[in-house]
Amino acid sequence: MLIEVMLVLLLVSITCCSLLTGYKACVLAMQQYNRLELAFELLEVRNVEAADALAAEQGLFIERKEFIDNLQIKQEIITVRECRNQKVLVNKVRYALSE
């Protein structure tokens, strides 16, 4: 009888651990999705200071580079990175005629 009770408790604990691990994986996936969605939204913000402040609050960094080629076409490269590991979340290139 004692062995049967211990077996049932073992199965219950294994099931609980599996459910907890699955829940934790879902939470991490949703957090990553939310960071990626925020990164895409930050690319579209025209107010640079506001975008930088919001990114810093979320542990992100926005890097901007501008190049003008000999045809007077301006390229603006915007990269959103994570601060802690410098992982690139999103890159975007905007083109415009230089004035």
Short mmCIF file of C-alpha atoms in Angstrom, two decimals:
data_model
loop_
_atom_site.label_atom_id
_atom_site.label_comp_id
_atom_site.label_asym_id
_atom_site.label_seq_id
_atom_site.Cartn_x
_atom_site.Cartn_y
_atom_site.Cartn_z
CA MET A 1 0.00 0.00 0.00
CA LEU A 2 2.82 2.40 0.87
CA ILE A 3 4.55 1.73 -2.44
CA GLU A 4 1.35 2.50 -4.36
CA VAL A 5 0.92 5.81 -2.51
CA MET A 6 4.55 6.75 -3.17
CA LEU A 7 4.14 5.85 -6.84
CA VAL A 8 1.05 8.05 -7.12
CA LEU A 9 2.87 10.94 -5.40
CA LEU A 10 5.83 10.49 -7.73
CA LEU A 11 3.57 10.60 -10.80
CA VAL A 12 1.78 13.69 -9.47
CA SER A 13 5.08 15.48 -8.82
CA ILE A 14 6.40 14.58 -12.29
CA THR A 15 3.18 15.86 -13.86
CA CYS A 16 3.36 19.11 -11.87
CA CYS A 17 7.00 19.64 -12.87
CA SER A 18 6.14 19.05 -16.53
CA LEU A 19 3.25 21.52 -16.37
CA LEU A 20 5.43 24.10 -14.63
CA THR A 21 8.19 23.71 -17.21
CA GLY A 22 5.68 24.09 -20.04
CA TYR A 23 4.17 27.18 -18.43
CA LYS A 24 7.61 28.74 -17.95
CA ALA A 25 8.47 28.09 -21.61
CA CYS A 26 5.21 29.76 -22.70
CA VAL A 27 5.90 32.79 -20.51
CA LEU A 28 9.43 33.17 -21.91
CA ALA A 29 8.13 32.86 -25.48
CA MET A 30 5.49 35.55 -24.86
CA GLN A 31 8.08 37.87 -23.29
CA GLN A 32 10.35 37.45 -26.32
CA TYR A 33 7.40 38.08 -28.67
CA ASN A 34 6.46 41.24 -26.76
CA ARG A 35 10.06 42.54 -26.95
CA LEU A 36 10.13 41.88 -30.68
CA GLU A 37 6.79 43.62 -31.19
CA LEU A 38 8.06 46.62 -29.19
CA ALA A 39 11.23 46.69 -31.31
CA PHE A 40 9.14 46.91 -34.50
CA GLU A 41 7.07 49.73 -32.99
CA LEU A 42 10.21 51.63 -31.94
CA LEU A 43 11.41 51.63 -35.55
CA GLU A 44 8.37 53.65 -36.61
CA VAL A 45 8.59 56.35 -33.92
CA ARG A 46 9.75 59.64 -35.42
CA ASN A 47 10.50 61.29 -32.06
CA VAL A 48 14.06 60.03 -31.48
CA GLU A 49 14.28 61.08 -27.82
CA ALA A 50 10.98 59.43 -26.89
CA ALA A 51 11.93 56.23 -28.71
CA ASP A 52 15.32 56.12 -26.98
CA ALA A 53 13.75 56.68 -23.56
CA LEU A 54 11.16 53.94 -24.09
CA ALA A 55 13.81 51.56 -25.40
CA ALA A 56 16.04 52.20 -22.37
CA GLU A 57 13.14 51.46 -20.01
CA GLN A 58 12.70 48.08 -21.71
CA GLY A 59 16.41 47.20 -21.77
CA LEU A 60 16.80 47.94 -25.48
CA PHE A 61 19.17 50.19 -27.43
CA ILE A 62 18.44 51.93 -30.75
CA GLU A 63 21.41 52.48 -33.04
CA ARG A 64 21.06 54.87 -36.00
CA LYS A 65 23.47 55.39 -38.90
CA GLU A 66 23.09 57.64 -41.94
CA PHE A 67 24.92 57.37 -45.23
CA ILE A 68 24.67 59.54 -48.33
CA ASP A 69 26.00 58.01 -51.53
CA ASN A 70 27.31 59.85 -54.59
CA LEU A 71 23.81 59.82 -56.16
CA GLN A 72 22.54 61.91 -53.20
CA ILE A 73 20.42 59.06 -51.85
CA LYS A 74 20.30 59.03 -48.08
CA GLN A 75 20.21 55.68 -46.29
CA GLU A 76 19.21 55.57 -42.65
CA ILE A 77 19.94 52.24 -40.95
CA ILE A 78 18.10 51.68 -37.67
CA THR A 79 18.99 48.73 -35.44
CA VAL A 80 17.24 47.75 -32.21
CA ARG A 81 19.44 45.69 -29.87
CA GLU A 82 19.12 44.20 -26.42
CA CYS A 83 21.39 46.02 -23.96
CA ARG A 84 22.53 43.01 -21.95
CA ASN A 85 23.82 40.79 -24.77
CA GLN A 86 23.85 43.11 -27.84
CA LYS A 87 21.53 40.70 -29.69
CA VAL A 88 19.99 42.37 -32.76
CA LEU A 89 16.20 42.21 -32.65
CA VAL A 90 15.32 44.28 -35.74
CA ASN A 91 17.11 46.06 -38.58
CA LYS A 92 15.46 48.56 -40.91
CA VAL A 93 16.78 50.67 -43.78
CA ARG A 94 15.03 53.84 -44.93
CA TYR A 95 15.86 55.51 -48.22
CA ALA A 96 15.29 59.17 -49.10
CA LEU A 97 16.60 61.74 -51.53
CA SER A 98 19.18 63.97 -49.91
CA GLU A 99 18.54 67.70 -50.00
#
